Amino acid sequence: MKTLIHPRTGVLAAMILTAGLWRLFISSGNSPLTNFTPIGAMALFGGCYFSDKWKAFLVPILTLWLSDLFLNYFVYYHEWRFFSEGFIFNYGSFALIVLMGRFMKKATVKNVLITTVSAAMLHWIITDLGLWLDGTMYPMNSTGFVACYVAALPFLLNMLIGNLIFGAILFGSFELAQRRFPVLSLKGISKNTEM
């Protein structure tokens, strides 16, 4: 009998959606915890564990978009905005973070540590480049460029801490779950359970 959704897929999606919900609870606009979220970790996690490339990209990016949609309405703009300013740079950075997860061969402590740090740096470089190129907050010169990146250092630090903590939670709990429940491992997926 063909299963509609394999337990592995369901658990991975549920973990990523839960991480997205955490983002909604922690975000309150101008908080010192701004950017202390699981979104970088969930992008790496999805990229690493989903065997199908489309799921690896779709689930984390769709979760990011849904959480953005609610944050735009309830926290930032108080209206439904499908996309915020600079979303191309933001979503592009997360797509690259998913890709980093795809290249992670095995979820070891060392690999997770390296990729979570790299993901935070990548996000900082790409999104703040977009902010600077927008030209509304910083002058389009070398002084504005440096000022943009320096002003973003607290956000980088929060994202780094969020990636490390939530990466440890997501990767660690799924690795333990795979050991306890073998059906969650890739070996537990058969040709009759494609989704």
Short mmCIF file of N, CA, C and O in Angstrom, two decimals, residues 54-101:
data_model
loop_
_atom_site.label_atom_id
_atom_site.label_comp_id
_atom_site.label_asym_id
_atom_site.label_seq_id
_atom_site.Cartn_x
_atom_site.Cartn_y
_atom_site.Cartn_z
N TRP A 54 13.13 19.40 -4.01
CA TRP A 54 12.02 20.35 -3.98
C TRP A 54 11.47 20.51 -2.57
O TRP A 54 11.09 21.62 -2.18
N LYS A 55 11.44 19.45 -1.79
CA LYS A 55 10.97 19.56 -0.40
C LYS A 55 11.98 20.33 0.44
O LYS A 55 11.60 21.11 1.31
N ALA A 56 13.25 20.10 0.17
CA ALA A 56 14.31 20.77 0.93
C ALA A 56 14.20 22.28 0.78
O ALA A 56 14.47 23.02 1.74
N PHE A 57 13.82 22.74 -0.39
CA PHE A 57 13.67 24.19 -0.61
C PHE A 57 12.28 24.68 -0.24
O PHE A 57 12.13 25.72 0.39
N LEU A 58 11.25 23.93 -0.63
CA LEU A 58 9.88 24.39 -0.45
C LEU A 58 9.49 24.54 1.02
O LEU A 58 8.95 25.58 1.42
N VAL A 59 9.73 23.53 1.84
CA VAL A 59 9.23 23.55 3.22
C VAL A 59 9.86 24.69 4.03
O VAL A 59 9.12 25.48 4.64
N PRO A 60 11.19 24.84 4.08
CA PRO A 60 11.73 25.96 4.86
C PRO A 60 11.38 27.33 4.29
O PRO A 60 11.06 28.26 5.04
N ILE A 61 11.38 27.48 2.97
CA ILE A 61 11.12 28.80 2.39
C ILE A 61 9.64 29.15 2.50
O ILE A 61 9.28 30.30 2.78
N LEU A 62 8.77 28.17 2.35
CA LEU A 62 7.34 28.41 2.55
C LEU A 62 7.07 28.77 4.02
O LEU A 62 6.28 29.67 4.31
N THR A 63 7.73 28.10 4.94
CA THR A 63 7.59 28.42 6.37
C THR A 63 8.09 29.83 6.66
O THR A 63 7.45 30.58 7.39
N LEU A 64 9.21 30.21 6.07
CA LEU A 64 9.72 31.57 6.22
C LEU A 64 8.70 32.57 5.68
O LEU A 64 8.39 33.58 6.34
N TRP A 65 8.15 32.31 4.50
CA TRP A 65 7.20 33.23 3.89
C TRP A 65 5.92 33.35 4.73
O TRP A 65 5.42 34.46 4.95
N LEU A 66 5.39 32.23 5.22
CA LEU A 66 4.18 32.28 6.05
C LEU A 66 4.42 33.05 7.34
O LEU A 66 3.59 33.86 7.75
N SER A 67 5.57 32.83 7.97
CA SER A 67 5.86 33.58 9.19
C SER A 67 6.07 35.06 8.87
O SER A 67 5.64 35.93 9.63
N ASP A 68 6.69 35.37 7.72
CA ASP A 68 6.82 36.77 7.29
C ASP A 68 5.45 37.41 7.10
O ASP A 68 5.22 38.55 7.48
N LEU A 69 4.55 36.67 6.48
CA LEU A 69 3.20 37.18 6.22
C LEU A 69 2.52 37.61 7.52
O LEU A 69 1.98 38.71 7.62
N PHE A 70 2.59 36.75 8.54
CA PHE A 70 1.96 37.06 9.82
C PHE A 70 2.70 38.17 10.55
O PHE A 70 2.07 39.04 11.15
N LEU A 71 4.02 38.17 10.50
CA LEU A 71 4.79 39.24 11.13
C LEU A 71 4.52 40.59 10.46
O LEU A 71 4.42 41.61 11.15
N ASN A 72 4.41 40.59 9.15
CA ASN A 72 4.11 41.84 8.45
C ASN A 72 2.78 42.42 8.90
O ASN A 72 2.64 43.63 9.07
N TYR A 73 1.81 41.54 9.14
CA TYR A 73 0.49 42.03 9.54
C TYR A 73 0.44 42.40 11.02
O TYR A 73 -0.01 43.48 11.39
N PHE A 74 0.90 41.51 11.89
CA PHE A 74 0.70 41.70 13.32
C PHE A 74 1.80 42.50 14.02
O PHE A 74 1.57 43.04 15.09
N VAL A 75 2.99 42.58 13.43
CA VAL A 75 4.10 43.25 14.12
C VAL A 75 4.57 44.49 13.38
O VAL A 75 4.70 45.57 13.97
N TYR A 76 4.86 44.37 12.09
CA TYR A 76 5.56 45.44 11.40
C TYR A 76 4.67 46.47 10.72
O TYR A 76 4.79 47.66 10.94
N TYR A 77 3.78 46.04 9.83
CA TYR A 77 3.05 46.99 8.99
C TYR A 77 1.56 47.08 9.30
O TYR A 77 0.90 48.00 8.85
N HIS A 78 1.02 46.10 9.99
CA HIS A 78 -0.41 46.03 10.33
C HIS A 78 -1.29 46.03 9.08
O HIS A 78 -2.37 46.60 9.05
N GLU A 79 -0.77 45.40 8.07
CA GLU A 79 -1.51 45.14 6.83
C GLU A 79 -0.90 43.90 6.20
O GLU A 79 0.24 43.55 6.48
N TRP A 80 -1.68 43.23 5.37
CA TRP A 80 -1.19 42.02 4.72
C TRP A 80 -0.24 42.43 3.60
O TRP A 80 -0.65 43.06 2.64
N ARG A 81 1.02 42.09 3.76
CA ARG A 81 2.02 42.30 2.73
C ARG A 81 2.60 40.95 2.37
O ARG A 81 3.13 40.25 3.23
N PHE A 82 2.51 40.61 1.11
CA PHE A 82 3.02 39.31 0.70
C PHE A 82 4.54 39.26 0.73
O PHE A 82 5.12 38.23 0.99
N PHE A 83 5.17 40.40 0.48
CA PHE A 83 6.63 40.46 0.52
C PHE A 83 7.06 41.81 1.07
O PHE A 83 6.44 42.82 0.79
N SER A 84 8.13 41.81 1.83
CA SER A 84 8.70 43.04 2.38
C SER A 84 9.77 43.57 1.44
O SER A 84 10.21 42.87 0.53
N GLU A 85 10.21 44.79 1.74
CA GLU A 85 11.30 45.36 0.97
C GLU A 85 12.54 44.47 1.13
O GLU A 85 12.81 43.97 2.21
N GLY A 86 13.26 44.31 0.08
CA GLY A 86 14.49 43.52 0.14
C GLY A 86 14.28 42.02 0.23
O GLY A 86 15.20 41.27 0.53
N PHE A 87 13.05 41.56 -0.04
CA PHE A 87 12.77 40.12 0.11
C PHE A 87 13.62 39.27 -0.82
O PHE A 87 13.96 38.14 -0.48
N ILE A 88 14.00 39.79 -1.97
CA ILE A 88 14.80 38.98 -2.91
C ILE A 88 16.14 38.62 -2.28
O ILE A 88 16.59 37.48 -2.37
N PHE A 89 16.77 39.57 -1.62
CA PHE A 89 18.04 39.29 -0.96
C PHE A 89 17.84 38.35 0.23
O PHE A 89 18.64 37.44 0.44
N ASN A 90 16.77 38.57 0.99
CA ASN A 90 16.50 37.73 2.16
C ASN A 90 16.21 36.29 1.74
O ASN A 90 16.83 35.35 2.25
N TYR A 91 15.29 36.11 0.81
CA TYR A 91 14.92 34.76 0.39
C TYR A 91 16.04 34.11 -0.41
O TYR A 91 16.23 32.89 -0.34
N GLY A 92 16.78 34.92 -1.16
CA GLY A 92 17.94 34.38 -1.87
C GLY A 92 18.97 33.84 -0.91
O GLY A 92 19.55 32.77 -1.13
N SER A 93 19.19 34.57 0.20
CA SER A 93 20.16 34.07 1.19
C SER A 93 19.68 32.77 1.82
O SER A 93 20.47 31.86 2.05
N PHE A 94 18.37 32.67 2.07
CA PHE A 94 17.86 31.42 2.66
C PHE A 94 17.90 30.27 1.67
O PHE A 94 18.14 29.13 2.07
N ALA A 95 17.68 30.53 0.41
CA ALA A 95 17.82 29.48 -0.60
C ALA A 95 19.26 28.97 -0.62
O ALA A 95 19.50 27.76 -0.71
N LEU A 96 20.22 29.87 -0.51
CA LEU A 96 21.64 29.46 -0.46
C LEU A 96 21.95 28.69 0.82
O LEU A 96 22.76 27.76 0.81
N ILE A 97 21.28 29.05 1.93
CA ILE A 97 21.48 28.31 3.18
C ILE A 97 20.92 26.90 3.05
O ILE A 97 21.53 25.93 3.52
N VAL A 98 19.76 26.77 2.40
CA VAL A 98 19.23 25.42 2.13
C VAL A 98 20.24 24.63 1.30
O VAL A 98 20.51 23.46 1.58
N LEU A 99 20.82 25.28 0.30
CA LEU A 99 21.83 24.64 -0.55
C LEU A 99 23.03 24.19 0.28
O LEU A 99 23.57 23.10 0.07
N MET A 100 23.44 25.01 1.25
CA MET A 100 24.54 24.61 2.14
C MET A 100 24.16 23.33 2.88
O MET A 100 24.99 22.42 3.03
N GLY A 101 22.91 23.25 3.33
CA GLY A 101 22.44 22.04 4.01
C GLY A 101 22.44 20.83 3.09
O GLY A 101 22.73 19.72 3.51
#
